[in-house]
mmCIF file of C-alpha atoms in Angstrom:
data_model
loop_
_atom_site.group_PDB
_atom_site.id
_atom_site.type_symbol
_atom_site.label_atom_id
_atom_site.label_comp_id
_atom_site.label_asym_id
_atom_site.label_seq_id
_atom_site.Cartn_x
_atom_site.Cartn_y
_atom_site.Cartn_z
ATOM 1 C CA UNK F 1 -53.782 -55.316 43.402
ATOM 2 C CA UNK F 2 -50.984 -52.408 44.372
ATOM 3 C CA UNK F 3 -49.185 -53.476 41.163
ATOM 4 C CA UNK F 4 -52.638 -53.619 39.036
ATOM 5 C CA UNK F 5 -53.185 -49.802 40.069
ATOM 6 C CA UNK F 6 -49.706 -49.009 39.652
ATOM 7 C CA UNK F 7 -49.950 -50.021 35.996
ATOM 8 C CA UNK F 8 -52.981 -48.358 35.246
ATOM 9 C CA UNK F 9 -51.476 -44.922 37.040
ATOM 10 C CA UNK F 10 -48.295 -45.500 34.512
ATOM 11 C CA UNK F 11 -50.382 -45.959 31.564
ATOM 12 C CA UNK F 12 -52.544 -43.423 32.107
ATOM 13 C CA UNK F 13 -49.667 -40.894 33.267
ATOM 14 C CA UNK F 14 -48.093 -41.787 29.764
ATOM 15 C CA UNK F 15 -50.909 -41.094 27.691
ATOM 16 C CA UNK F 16 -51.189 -37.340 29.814
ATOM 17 C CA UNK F 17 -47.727 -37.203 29.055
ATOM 18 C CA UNK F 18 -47.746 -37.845 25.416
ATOM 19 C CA UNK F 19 -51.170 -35.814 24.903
ATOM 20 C CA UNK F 20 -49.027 -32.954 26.769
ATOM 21 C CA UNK F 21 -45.887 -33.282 24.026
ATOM 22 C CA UNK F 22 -48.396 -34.122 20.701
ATOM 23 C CA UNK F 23 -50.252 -30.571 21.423
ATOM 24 C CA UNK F 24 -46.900 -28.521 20.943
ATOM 25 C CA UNK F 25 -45.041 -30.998 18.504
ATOM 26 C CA UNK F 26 -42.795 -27.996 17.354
ATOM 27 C CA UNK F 27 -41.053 -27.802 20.917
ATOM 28 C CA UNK F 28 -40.344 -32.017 21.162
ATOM 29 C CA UNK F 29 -36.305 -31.456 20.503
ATOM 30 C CA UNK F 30 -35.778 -28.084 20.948
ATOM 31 C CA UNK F 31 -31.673 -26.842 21.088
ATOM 32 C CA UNK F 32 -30.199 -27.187 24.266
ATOM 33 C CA UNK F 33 -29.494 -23.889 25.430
ATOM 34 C CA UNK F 34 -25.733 -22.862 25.027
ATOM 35 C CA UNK F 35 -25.026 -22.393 28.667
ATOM 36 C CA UNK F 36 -26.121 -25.909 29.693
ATOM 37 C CA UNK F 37 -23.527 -27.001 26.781
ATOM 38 C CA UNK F 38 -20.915 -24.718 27.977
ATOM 39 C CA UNK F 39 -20.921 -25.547 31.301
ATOM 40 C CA UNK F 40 -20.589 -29.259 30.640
ATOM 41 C CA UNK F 41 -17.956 -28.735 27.495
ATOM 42 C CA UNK F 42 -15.741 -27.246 30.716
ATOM 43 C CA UNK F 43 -12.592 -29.312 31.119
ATOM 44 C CA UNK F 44 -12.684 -30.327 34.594
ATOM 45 C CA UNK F 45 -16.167 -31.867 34.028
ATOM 46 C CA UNK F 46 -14.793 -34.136 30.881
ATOM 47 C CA UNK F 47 -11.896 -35.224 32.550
ATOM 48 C CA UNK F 48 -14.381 -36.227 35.801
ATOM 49 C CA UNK F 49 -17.336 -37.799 33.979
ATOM 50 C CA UNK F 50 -14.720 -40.334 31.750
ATOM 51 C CA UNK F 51 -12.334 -41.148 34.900
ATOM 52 C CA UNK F 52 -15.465 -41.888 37.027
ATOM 53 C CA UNK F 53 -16.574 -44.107 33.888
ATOM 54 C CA UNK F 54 -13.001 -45.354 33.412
ATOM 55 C CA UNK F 55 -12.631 -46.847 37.043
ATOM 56 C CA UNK F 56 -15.581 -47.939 37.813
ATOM 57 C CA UNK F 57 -15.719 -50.127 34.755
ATOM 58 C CA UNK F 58 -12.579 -51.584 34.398
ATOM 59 C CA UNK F 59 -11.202 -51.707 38.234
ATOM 60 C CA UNK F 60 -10.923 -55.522 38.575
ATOM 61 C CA UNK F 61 -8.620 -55.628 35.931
ATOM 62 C CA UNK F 62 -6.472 -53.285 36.551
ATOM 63 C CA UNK F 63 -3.047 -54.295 37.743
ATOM 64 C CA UNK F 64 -2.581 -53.923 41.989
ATOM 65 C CA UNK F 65 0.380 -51.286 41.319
ATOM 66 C CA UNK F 66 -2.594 -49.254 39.409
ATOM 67 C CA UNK F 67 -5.305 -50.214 42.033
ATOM 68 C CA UNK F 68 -2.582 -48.898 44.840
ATOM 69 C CA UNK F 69 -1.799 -45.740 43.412
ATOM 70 C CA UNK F 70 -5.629 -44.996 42.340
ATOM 71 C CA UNK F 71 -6.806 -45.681 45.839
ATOM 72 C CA UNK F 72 -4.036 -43.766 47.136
ATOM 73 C CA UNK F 73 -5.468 -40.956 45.460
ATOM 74 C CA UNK F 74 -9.109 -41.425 46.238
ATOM 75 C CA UNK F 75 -10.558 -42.945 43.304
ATOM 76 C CA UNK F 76 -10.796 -46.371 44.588
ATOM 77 C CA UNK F 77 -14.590 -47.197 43.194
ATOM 78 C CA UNK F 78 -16.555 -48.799 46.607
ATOM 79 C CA UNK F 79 -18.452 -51.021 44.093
ATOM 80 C CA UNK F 80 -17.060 -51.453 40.793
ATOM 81 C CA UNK F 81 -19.391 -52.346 37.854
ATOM 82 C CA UNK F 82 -18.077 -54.943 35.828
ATOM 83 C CA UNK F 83 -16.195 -58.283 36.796
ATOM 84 C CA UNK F 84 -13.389 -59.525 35.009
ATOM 85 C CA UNK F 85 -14.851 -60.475 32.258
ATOM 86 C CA UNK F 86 -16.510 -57.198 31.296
ATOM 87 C CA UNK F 87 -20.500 -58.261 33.073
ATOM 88 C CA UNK F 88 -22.261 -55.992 35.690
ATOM 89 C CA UNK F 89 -21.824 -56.631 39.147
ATOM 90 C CA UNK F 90 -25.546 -57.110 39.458
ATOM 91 C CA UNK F 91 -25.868 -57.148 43.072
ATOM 92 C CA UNK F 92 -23.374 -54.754 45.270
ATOM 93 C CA UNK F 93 -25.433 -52.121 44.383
ATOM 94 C CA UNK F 94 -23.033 -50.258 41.918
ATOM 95 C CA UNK F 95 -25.906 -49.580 39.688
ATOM 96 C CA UNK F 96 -27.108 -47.451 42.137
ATOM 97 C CA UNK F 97 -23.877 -45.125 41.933
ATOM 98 C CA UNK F 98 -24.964 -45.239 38.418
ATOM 99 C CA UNK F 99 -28.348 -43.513 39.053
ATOM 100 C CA UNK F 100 -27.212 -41.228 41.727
ATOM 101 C CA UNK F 101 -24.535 -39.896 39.416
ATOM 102 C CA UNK F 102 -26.667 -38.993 36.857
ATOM 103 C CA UNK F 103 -29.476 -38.083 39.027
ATOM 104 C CA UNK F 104 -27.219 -35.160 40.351
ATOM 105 C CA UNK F 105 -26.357 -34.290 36.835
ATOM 106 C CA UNK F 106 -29.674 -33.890 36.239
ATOM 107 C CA UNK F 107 -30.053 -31.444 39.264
ATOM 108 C CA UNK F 108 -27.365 -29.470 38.206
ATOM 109 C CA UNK F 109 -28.469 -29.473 34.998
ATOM 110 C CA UNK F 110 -31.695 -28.101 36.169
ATOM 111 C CA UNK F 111 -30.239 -25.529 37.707
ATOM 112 C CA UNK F 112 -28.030 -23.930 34.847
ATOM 113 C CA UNK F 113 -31.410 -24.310 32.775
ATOM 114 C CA UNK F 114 -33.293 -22.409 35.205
ATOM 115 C CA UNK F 115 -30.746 -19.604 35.103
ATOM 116 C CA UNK F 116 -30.792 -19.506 31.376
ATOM 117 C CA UNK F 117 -34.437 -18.830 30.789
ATOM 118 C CA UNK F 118 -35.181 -20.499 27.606
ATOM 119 C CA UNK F 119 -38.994 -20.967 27.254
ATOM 120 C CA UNK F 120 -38.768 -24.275 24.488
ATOM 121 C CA UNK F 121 -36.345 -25.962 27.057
ATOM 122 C CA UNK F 122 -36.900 -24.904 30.925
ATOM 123 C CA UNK F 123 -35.549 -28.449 32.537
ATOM 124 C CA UNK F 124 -34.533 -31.890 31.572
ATOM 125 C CA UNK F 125 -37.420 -34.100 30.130
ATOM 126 C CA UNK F 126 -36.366 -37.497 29.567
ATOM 127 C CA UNK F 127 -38.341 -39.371 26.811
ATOM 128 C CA UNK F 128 -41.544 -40.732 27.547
ATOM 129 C CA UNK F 129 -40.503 -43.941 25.341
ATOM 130 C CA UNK F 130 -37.250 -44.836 23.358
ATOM 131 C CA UNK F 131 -37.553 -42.885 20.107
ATOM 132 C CA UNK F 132 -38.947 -46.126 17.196
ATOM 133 C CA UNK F 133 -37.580 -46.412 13.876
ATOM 134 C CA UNK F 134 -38.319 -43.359 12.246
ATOM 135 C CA UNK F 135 -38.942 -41.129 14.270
ATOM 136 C CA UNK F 136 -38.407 -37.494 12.882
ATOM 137 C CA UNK F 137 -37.610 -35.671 16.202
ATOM 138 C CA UNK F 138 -34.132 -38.512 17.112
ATOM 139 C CA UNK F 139 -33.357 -40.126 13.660
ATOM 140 C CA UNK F 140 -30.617 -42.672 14.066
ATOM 141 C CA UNK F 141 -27.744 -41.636 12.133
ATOM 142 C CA UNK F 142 -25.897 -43.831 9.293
ATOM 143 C CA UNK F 143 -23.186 -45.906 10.557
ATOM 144 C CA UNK F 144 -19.750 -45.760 9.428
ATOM 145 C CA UNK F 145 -16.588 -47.682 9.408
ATOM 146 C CA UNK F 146 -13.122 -46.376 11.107
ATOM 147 C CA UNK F 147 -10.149 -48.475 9.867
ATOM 148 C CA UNK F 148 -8.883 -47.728 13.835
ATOM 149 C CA UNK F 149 -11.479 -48.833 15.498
ATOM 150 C CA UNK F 150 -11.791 -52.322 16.958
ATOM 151 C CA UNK F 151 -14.048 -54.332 14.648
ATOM 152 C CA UNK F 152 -16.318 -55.853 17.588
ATOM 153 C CA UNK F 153 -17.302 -52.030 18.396
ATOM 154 C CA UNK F 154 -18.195 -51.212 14.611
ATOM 155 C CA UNK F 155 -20.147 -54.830 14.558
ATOM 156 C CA UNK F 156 -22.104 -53.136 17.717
ATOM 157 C CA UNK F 157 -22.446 -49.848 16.347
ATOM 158 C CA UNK F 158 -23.790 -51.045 13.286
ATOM 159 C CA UNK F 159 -26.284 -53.382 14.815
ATOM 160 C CA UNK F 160 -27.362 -50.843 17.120
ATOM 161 C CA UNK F 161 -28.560 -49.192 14.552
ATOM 162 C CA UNK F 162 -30.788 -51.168 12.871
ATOM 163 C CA UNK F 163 -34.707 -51.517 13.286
ATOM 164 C CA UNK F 164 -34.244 -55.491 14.432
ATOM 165 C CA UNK F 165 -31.788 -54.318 17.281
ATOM 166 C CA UNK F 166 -35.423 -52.170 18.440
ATOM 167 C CA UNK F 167 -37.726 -54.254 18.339
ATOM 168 C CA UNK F 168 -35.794 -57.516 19.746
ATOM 169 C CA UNK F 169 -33.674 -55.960 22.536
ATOM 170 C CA UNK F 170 -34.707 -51.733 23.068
ATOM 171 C CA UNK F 171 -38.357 -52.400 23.356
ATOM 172 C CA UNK F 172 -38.475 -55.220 25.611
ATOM 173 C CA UNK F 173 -35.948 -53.881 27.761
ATOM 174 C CA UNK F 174 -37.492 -50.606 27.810
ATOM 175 C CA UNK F 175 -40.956 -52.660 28.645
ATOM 176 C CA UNK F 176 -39.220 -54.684 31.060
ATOM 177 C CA UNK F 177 -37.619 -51.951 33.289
ATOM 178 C CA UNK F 178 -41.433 -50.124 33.074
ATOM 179 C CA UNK F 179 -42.711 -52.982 34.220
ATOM 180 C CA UNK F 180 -44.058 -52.555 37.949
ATOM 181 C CA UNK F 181 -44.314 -56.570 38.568
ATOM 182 C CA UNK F 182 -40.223 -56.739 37.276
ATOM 183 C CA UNK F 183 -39.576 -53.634 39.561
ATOM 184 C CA UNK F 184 -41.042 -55.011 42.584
ATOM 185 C CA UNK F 185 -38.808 -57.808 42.515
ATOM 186 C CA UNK F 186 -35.238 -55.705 42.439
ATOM 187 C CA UNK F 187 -32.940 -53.880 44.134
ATOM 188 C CA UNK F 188 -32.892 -50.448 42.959
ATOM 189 C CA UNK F 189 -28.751 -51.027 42.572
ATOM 190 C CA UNK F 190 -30.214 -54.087 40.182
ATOM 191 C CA UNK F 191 -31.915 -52.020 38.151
ATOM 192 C CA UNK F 192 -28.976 -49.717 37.445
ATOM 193 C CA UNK F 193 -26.992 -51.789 36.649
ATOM 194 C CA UNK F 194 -28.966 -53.645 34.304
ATOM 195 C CA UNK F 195 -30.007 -50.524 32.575
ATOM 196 C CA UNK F 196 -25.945 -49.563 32.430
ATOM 197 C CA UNK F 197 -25.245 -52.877 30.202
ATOM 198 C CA UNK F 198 -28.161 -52.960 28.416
ATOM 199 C CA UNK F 199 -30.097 -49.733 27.341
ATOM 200 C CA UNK F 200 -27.102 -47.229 27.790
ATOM 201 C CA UNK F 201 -24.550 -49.054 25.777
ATOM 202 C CA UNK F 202 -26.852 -49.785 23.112
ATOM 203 C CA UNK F 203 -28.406 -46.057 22.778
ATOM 204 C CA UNK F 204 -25.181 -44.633 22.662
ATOM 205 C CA UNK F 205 -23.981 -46.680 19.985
ATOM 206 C CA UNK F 206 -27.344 -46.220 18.344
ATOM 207 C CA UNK F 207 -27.742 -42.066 17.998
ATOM 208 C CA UNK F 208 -24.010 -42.113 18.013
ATOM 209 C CA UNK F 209 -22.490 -39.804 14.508
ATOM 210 C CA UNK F 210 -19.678 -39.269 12.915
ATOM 211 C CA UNK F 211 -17.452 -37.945 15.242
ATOM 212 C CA UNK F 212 -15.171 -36.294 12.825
ATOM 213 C CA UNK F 213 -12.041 -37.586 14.471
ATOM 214 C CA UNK F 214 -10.538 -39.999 16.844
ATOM 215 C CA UNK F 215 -10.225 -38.039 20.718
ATOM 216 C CA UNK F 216 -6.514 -39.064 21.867
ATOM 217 C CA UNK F 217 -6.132 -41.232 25.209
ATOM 218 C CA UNK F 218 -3.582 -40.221 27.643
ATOM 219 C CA UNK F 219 -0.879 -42.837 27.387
ATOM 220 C CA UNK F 220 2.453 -44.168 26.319
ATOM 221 C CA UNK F 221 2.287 -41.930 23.382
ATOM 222 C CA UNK F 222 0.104 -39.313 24.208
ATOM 223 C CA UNK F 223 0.847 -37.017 27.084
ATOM 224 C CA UNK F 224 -2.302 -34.706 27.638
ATOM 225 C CA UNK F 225 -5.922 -34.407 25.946
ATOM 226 C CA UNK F 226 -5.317 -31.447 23.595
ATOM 227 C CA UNK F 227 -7.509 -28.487 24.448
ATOM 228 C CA UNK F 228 -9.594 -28.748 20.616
ATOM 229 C CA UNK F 229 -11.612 -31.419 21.702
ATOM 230 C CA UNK F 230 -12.877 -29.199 24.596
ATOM 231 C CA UNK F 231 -14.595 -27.611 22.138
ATOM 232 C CA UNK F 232 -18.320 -27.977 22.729
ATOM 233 C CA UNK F 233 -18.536 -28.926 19.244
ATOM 234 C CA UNK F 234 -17.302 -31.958 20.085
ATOM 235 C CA UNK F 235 -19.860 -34.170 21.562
ATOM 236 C CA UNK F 236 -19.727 -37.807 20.398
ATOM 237 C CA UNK F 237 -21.879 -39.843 22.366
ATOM 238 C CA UNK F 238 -20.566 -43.084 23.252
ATOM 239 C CA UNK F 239 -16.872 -41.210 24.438
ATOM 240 C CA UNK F 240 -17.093 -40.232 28.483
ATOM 241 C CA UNK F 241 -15.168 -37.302 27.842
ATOM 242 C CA UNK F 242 -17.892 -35.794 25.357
ATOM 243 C CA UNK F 243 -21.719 -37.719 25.936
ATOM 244 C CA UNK F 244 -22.965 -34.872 28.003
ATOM 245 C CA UNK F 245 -22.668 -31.919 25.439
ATOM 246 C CA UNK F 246 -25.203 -34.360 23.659
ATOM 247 C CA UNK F 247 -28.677 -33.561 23.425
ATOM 248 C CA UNK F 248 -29.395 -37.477 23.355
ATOM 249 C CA UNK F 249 -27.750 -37.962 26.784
ATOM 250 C CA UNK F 250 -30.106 -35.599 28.416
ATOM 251 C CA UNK F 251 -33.067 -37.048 26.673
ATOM 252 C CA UNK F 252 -31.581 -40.581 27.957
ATOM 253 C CA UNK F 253 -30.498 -40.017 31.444
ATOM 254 C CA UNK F 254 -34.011 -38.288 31.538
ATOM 255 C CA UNK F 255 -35.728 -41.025 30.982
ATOM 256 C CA UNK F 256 -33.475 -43.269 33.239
ATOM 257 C CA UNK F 257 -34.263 -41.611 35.963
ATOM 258 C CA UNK F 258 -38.033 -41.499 35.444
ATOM 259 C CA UNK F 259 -37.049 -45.256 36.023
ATOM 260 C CA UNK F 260 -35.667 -44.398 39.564
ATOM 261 C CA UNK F 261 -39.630 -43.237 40.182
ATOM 262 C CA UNK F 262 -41.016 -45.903 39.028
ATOM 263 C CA UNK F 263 -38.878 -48.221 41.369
ATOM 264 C CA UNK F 264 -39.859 -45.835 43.908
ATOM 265 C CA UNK F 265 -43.394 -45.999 43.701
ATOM 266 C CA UNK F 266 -43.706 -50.176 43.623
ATOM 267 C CA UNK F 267 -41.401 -50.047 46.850
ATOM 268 C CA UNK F 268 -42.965 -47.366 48.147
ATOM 269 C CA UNK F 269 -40.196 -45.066 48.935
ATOM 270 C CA UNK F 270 -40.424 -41.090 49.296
ATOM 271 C CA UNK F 271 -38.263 -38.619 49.599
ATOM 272 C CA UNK F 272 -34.470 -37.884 48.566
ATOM 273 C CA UNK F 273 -32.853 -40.286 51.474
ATOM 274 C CA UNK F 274 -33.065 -43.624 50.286
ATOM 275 C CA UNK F 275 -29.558 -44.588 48.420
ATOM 276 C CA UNK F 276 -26.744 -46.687 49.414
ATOM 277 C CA UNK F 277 -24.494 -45.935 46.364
ATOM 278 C CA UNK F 278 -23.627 -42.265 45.775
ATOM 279 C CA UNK F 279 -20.584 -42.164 44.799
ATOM 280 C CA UNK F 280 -19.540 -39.728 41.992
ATOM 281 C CA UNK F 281 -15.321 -40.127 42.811
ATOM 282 C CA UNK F 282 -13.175 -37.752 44.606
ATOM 283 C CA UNK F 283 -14.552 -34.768 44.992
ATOM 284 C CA UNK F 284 -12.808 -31.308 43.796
ATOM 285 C CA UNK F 285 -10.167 -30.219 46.624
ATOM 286 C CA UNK F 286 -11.809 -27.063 47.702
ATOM 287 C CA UNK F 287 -11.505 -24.304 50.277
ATOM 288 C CA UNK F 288 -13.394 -24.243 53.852
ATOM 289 C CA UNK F 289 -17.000 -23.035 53.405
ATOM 290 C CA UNK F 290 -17.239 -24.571 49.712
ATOM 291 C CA UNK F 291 -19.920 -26.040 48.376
ATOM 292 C CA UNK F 292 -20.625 -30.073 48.793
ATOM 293 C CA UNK F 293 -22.413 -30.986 45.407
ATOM 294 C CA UNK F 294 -19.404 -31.574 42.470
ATOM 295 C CA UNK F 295 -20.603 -29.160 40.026
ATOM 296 C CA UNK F 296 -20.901 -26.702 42.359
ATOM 297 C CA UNK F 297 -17.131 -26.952 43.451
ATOM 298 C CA UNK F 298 -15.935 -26.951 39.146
ATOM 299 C CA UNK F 299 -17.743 -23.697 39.102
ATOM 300 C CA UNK F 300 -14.870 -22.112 40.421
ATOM 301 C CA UNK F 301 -12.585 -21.861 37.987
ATOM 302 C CA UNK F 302 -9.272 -22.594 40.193
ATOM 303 C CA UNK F 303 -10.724 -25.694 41.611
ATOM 304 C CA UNK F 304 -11.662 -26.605 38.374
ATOM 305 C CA UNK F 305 -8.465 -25.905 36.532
ATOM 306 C CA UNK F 306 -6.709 -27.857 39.589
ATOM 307 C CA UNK F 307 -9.314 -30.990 39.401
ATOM 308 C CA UNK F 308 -8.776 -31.360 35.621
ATOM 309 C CA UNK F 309 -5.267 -31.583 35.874
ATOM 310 C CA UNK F 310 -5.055 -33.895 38.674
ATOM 311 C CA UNK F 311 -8.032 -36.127 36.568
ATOM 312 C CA UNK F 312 -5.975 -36.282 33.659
ATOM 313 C CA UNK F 313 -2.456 -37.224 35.438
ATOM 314 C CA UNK F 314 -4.796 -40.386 36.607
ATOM 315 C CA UNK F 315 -5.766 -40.857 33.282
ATOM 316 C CA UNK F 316 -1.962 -40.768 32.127
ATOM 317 C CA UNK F 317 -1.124 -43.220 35.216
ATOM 318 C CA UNK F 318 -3.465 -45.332 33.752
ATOM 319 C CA UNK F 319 -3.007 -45.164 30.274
ATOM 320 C CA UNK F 320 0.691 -45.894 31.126
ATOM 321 C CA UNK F 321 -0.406 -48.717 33.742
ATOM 322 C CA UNK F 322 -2.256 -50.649 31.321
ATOM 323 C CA UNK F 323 0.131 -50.458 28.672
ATOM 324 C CA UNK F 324 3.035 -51.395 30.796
ATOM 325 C CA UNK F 325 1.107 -54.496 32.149
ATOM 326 C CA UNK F 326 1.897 -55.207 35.859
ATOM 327 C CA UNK F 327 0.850 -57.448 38.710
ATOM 328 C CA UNK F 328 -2.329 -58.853 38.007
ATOM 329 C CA UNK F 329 -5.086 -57.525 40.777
#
């Protein structure tokens, strides 16, 4: 019976929802407002957001010299998110680091919004569904072929963006992680993680553009991330170091964590104090009296300065690590 009523309450808080949006259609995908990009187009928060990504993905296979020096530093990941053979960890609660990180991006977000003042976008509103085929407000843009890209990401890209890749894996997955019955039987860490390999990797390949040039990995070759793709012009969505100047990503992670609430509500859980994964990596060295929350810290511009290089010489180490092979973890 609770789920019965909880489906009828998420129904009928959809169709409010989507009454709300129809009667001011000219507002759906307004412009983010420039100090929301700005802020996240800052250095420091690249170099974070794609390191956090970086490690927590690919941990397992890293070699144990990497692993050792990594940890040594503090970005040992307490529950990585893929095995070795590139599938979610499913159940060590990972996908709830997931949530939590974006959750708090959200927050921030929030808060930078609230400071700017724009009337036709005053916080982050997820969408109420996945945008069809179609629609006018998120078209899907054309996809394209890069001669140095590896051919099984193009074959994704390009199948992401078709109508069949919609309606036979967006829509029931989108239906599937809405559904209060499917909900009741996970772990909120479950459901992260699920969304992570399913929904988010296909979205970002889906509204995913031109990029207009191939972002440099630190490396063998490469030494540093040149400043010009700091640009908040640059904001290619499926790269770590650039989804977040994307108006997509906030429209996304919006709706992902309108999936947190609707775990929330079949389990019955209120309140903010209710995770076991929050991790969002080493935080910014700081003074005493600084704030806690990351994006508070990257405000200042020391810390932040100091962060991104220290992010970046991991990135390098890693880069390096990889290409140098190693023992095997």
């Amino acid at each position: 019976m609770l789920v019965i009523r909880i489906g009828i309450l998420y129904t009928l808080s959809t169709h409010f929802l989507r009454a709300l949006v129809k009667s001011g259609e000219d507002t759906v995908n307004p412009p983010i407002p420039k100090q929301l990009v700005d802020t996240m187009a800052v250095r420091a928060r690249r170099m974070h957001n794609y390191l956090w990504h970086e490690v927590r993905d690919n941990w397992v296979n890293y070699p144990k010299d990497l692993q050792e020096e990594l940890r040594t530093a503090g970005w040992e990941p307490p529950r990585p998110a893929r095995d070795e053979s590139g599938e979610p960890f499913v159940n060590n609660d990972s996908g709830e680091d997931y949530l939590y990180m974006h959750r708090q991006a959200i927050r921030y977000a929030n808060k930078i919004l609230t400071q700017a003042g724009d009337p036709d976008y005053p916080r982050i509103e997820g969408w109420l569904e996945i945008p069809s085929p179609g629609d006018a407000d998120f078209p899907v843009p054309a996809p394209w072929f890069d001669p140095g890209e590896f051919p099984v990401v193009t074959q994704f890209m390009t199948r992401s963006k078709t109508d069949l890749t919609f309606e036979k894996y967006l829509k029931p997955w989108e239906s599937l992680f809405t559904d209060p019955g499917f909900l009741k039987d996970i772990s909120l860490g479950t459901l992260g993680s699920l969304i992570h390999s399913t929904v988010h990797d296909t979205v970002k390949r889906r509204w995913s553009a031109v990029p207009g040039g191939r972002r440099p990995d630190p490396g063998p070759e490469v030494e540093t991330i040149p400043v010009e793709w700091d640009d908040p012009m640059y904001d290619y969505l499926p790269d770590f170091y650039s989804m977040q100047i994307n108006p997509v990503y906030w429209k996304f992670y919006g709706w992902v964590d309108d999936r947190v609430e609707n775990w929330k509500v079949v389990h019955g859980v209120f309140g903010n104090d209710f995770w076991k994964g929050r991790w969002m990596g080493k935080m910014p060295n700081a003074g005493e009296g600084a704030p806690a929350g990351l994006h508070e810290r990257l405000e200042d511009p020391a810390v932040a300065d100091t962060h991104a290089a220290e992010t970046e010489k991991l990135l390098l180490t890693i880069g390096r690590g990889i290409a140098s092979g190693g023992t095997p973890a």
